[in-house]
Tab-separated table of C-alpha atoms in Angstrom:
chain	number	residue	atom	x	y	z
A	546	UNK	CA	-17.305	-70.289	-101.509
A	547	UNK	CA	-13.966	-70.184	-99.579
A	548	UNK	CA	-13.789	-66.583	-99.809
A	549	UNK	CA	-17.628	-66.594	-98.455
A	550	UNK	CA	-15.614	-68.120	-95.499
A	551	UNK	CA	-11.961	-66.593	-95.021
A	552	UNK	CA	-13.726	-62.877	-95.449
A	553	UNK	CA	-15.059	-62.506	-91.833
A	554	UNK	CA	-12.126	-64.947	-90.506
A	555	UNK	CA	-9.751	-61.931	-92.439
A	556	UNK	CA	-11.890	-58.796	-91.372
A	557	UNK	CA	-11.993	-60.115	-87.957
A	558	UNK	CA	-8.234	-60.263	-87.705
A	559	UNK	CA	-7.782	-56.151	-89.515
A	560	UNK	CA	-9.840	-55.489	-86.618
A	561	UNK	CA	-7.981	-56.743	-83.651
A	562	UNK	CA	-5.099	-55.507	-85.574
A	563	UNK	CA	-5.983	-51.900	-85.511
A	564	UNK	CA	-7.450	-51.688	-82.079
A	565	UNK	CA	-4.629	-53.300	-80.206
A	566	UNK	CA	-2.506	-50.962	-81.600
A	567	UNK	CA	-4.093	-48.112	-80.947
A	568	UNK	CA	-2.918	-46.083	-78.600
A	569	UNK	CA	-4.672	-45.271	-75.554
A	570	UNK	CA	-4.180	-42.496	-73.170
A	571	UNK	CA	-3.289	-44.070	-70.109
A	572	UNK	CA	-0.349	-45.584	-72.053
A	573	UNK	CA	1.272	-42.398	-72.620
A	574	UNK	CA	3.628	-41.099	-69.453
A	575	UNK	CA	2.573	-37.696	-68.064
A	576	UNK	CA	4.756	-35.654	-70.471
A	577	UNK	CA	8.649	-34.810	-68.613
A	578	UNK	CA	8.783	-31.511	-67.161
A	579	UNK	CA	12.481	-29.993	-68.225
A	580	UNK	CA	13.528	-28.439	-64.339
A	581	UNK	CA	16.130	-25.213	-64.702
A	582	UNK	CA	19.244	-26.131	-64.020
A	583	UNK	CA	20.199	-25.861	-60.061
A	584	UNK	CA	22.444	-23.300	-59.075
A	585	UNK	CA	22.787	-21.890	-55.272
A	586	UNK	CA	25.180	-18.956	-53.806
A	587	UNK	CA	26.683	-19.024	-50.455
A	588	UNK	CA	26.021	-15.206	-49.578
A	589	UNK	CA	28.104	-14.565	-46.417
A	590	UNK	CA	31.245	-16.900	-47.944
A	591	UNK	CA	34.335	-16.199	-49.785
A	592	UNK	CA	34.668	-19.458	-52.233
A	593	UNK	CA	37.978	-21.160	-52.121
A	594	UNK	CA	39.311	-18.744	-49.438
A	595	UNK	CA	39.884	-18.972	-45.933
A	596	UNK	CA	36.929	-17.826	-43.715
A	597	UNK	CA	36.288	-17.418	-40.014
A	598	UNK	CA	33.780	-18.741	-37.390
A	599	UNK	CA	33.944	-17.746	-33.901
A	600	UNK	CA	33.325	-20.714	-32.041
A	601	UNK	CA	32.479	-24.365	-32.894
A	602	UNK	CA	29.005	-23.923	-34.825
A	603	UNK	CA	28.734	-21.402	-38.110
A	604	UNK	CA	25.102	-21.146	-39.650
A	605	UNK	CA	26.138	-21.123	-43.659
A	606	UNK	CA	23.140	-19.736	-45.542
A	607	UNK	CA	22.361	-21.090	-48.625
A	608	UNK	CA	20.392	-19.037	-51.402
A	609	UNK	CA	18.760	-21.150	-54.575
A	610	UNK	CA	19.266	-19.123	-57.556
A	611	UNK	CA	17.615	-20.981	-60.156
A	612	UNK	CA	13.821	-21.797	-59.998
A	613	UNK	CA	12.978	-24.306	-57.287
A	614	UNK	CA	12.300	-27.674	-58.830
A	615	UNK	CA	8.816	-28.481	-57.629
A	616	UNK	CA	9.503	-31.700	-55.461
A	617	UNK	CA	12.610	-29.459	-53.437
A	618	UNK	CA	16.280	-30.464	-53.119
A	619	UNK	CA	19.005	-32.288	-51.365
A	620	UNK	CA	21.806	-30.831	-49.613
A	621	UNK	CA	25.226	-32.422	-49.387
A	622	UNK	CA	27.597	-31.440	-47.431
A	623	UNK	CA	31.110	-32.932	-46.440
A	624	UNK	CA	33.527	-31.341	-43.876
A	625	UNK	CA	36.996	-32.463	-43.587
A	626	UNK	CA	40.499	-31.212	-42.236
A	627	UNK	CA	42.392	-28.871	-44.200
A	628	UNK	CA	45.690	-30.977	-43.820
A	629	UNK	CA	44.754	-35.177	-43.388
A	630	UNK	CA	41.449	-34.897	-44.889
A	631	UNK	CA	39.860	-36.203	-41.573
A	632	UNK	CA	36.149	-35.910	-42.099
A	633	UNK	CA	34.051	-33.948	-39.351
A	634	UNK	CA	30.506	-35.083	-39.162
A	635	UNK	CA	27.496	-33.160	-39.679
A	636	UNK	CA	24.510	-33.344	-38.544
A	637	UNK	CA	22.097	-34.787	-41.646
A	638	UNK	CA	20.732	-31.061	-43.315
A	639	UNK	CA	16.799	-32.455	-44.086
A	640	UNK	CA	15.852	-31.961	-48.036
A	641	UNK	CA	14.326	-28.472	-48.329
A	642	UNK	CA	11.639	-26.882	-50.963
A	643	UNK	CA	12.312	-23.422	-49.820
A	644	UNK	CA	15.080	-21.071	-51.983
A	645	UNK	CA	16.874	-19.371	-49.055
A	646	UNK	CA	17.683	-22.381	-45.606
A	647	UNK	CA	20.838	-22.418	-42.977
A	648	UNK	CA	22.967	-25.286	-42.587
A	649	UNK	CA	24.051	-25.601	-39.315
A	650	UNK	CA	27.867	-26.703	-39.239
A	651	UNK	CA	28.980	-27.783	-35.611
A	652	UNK	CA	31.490	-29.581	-33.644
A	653	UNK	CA	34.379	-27.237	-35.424
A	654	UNK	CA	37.589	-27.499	-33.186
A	655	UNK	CA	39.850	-24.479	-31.998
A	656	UNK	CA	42.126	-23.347	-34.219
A	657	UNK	CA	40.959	-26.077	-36.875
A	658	UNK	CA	40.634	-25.245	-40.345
A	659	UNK	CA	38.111	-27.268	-42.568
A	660	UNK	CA	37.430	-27.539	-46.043
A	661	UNK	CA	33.709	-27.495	-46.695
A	662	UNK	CA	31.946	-28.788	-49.719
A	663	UNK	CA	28.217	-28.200	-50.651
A	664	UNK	CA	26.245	-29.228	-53.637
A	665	UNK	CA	22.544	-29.812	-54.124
A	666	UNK	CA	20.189	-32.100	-56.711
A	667	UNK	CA	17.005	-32.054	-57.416
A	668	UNK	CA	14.349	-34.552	-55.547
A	669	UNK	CA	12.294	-35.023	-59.049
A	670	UNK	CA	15.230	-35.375	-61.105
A	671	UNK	CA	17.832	-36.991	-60.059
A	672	UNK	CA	20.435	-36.023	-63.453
A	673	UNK	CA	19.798	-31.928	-62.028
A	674	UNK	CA	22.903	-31.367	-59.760
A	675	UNK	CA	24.260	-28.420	-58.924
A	676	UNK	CA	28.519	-28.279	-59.497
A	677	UNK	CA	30.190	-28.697	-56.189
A	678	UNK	CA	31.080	-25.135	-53.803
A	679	UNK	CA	33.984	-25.480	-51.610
A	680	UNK	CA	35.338	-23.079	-48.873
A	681	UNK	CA	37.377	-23.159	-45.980
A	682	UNK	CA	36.496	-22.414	-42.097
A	683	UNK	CA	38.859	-21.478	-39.565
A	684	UNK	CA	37.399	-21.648	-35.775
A	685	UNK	CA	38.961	-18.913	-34.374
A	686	UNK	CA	38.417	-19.590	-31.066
A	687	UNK	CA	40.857	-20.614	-28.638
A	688	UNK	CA	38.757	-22.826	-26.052
């Protein structure tokens, strides 16, 4: 007689067992989509040497060499004196999904050297950054 009982109590509770852990689809995450590494080339620049802009704005084109993660990229940028380290400010380069933009440097001084970093990481994954590009820029104007 107990077992009469305790057998629908029991087979109730196997049920809810198995269906609450069941998986169900909308409890899986979209799968992760592995994005190529970034990597970019400065075409017109010598890296780690001196190079020359004639007045106080150079247009630096950047080319994306790697397959262009999906949601685009950010650009970072820092200009700073050769000798002090005093940093020159930029205007803010906007994210980009195309592979080949121009940053816009400005407000270079006569005569001024500046060490110029770039770097870029992905928008959809924020671990996919590129390794840091540094060159130098020498206004060579004298006004």
């Amino acid at each position: 007689m107990l077992l009469k009982n305790c057998f629908p109590v029991l087979l109730a509770f196997v049920a809810l067992t198995f269906v609450s852990c069941k998986k169900k689809k909308s409890d899986n995450p979209a799968p992760n989509v592995q994005e190529e590494t970034l990597a970019f080339a400065l075409p017109d620049i010598q890296l780690g040497k001196y190079n020359m802009a004639m007045d106080s704005s150079y247009a630096l084109k950047v080319n994306v060499t790697s397959k262009m993660p999906d949601a685009g990229v950010k650009v970072m940028l820092s200009v700073a004196t050769e000798t002090g380290a005093i940093p020159l400010a930029q205007d803010p380069v906007p994210d980009t999904k195309t592979p080949q933009f121009t940053i816009n440097l400005r407000h270079l001084k006569p005569l001024k050297t500046y060490e110029v970093t770039v770097w870029l990481s992905s928008l959809g994954n924020t671990a996919n950054v590129t390794t840091h590009q540094v060159f130098y820029i020498t206004n060579k104007s004298d006004q």
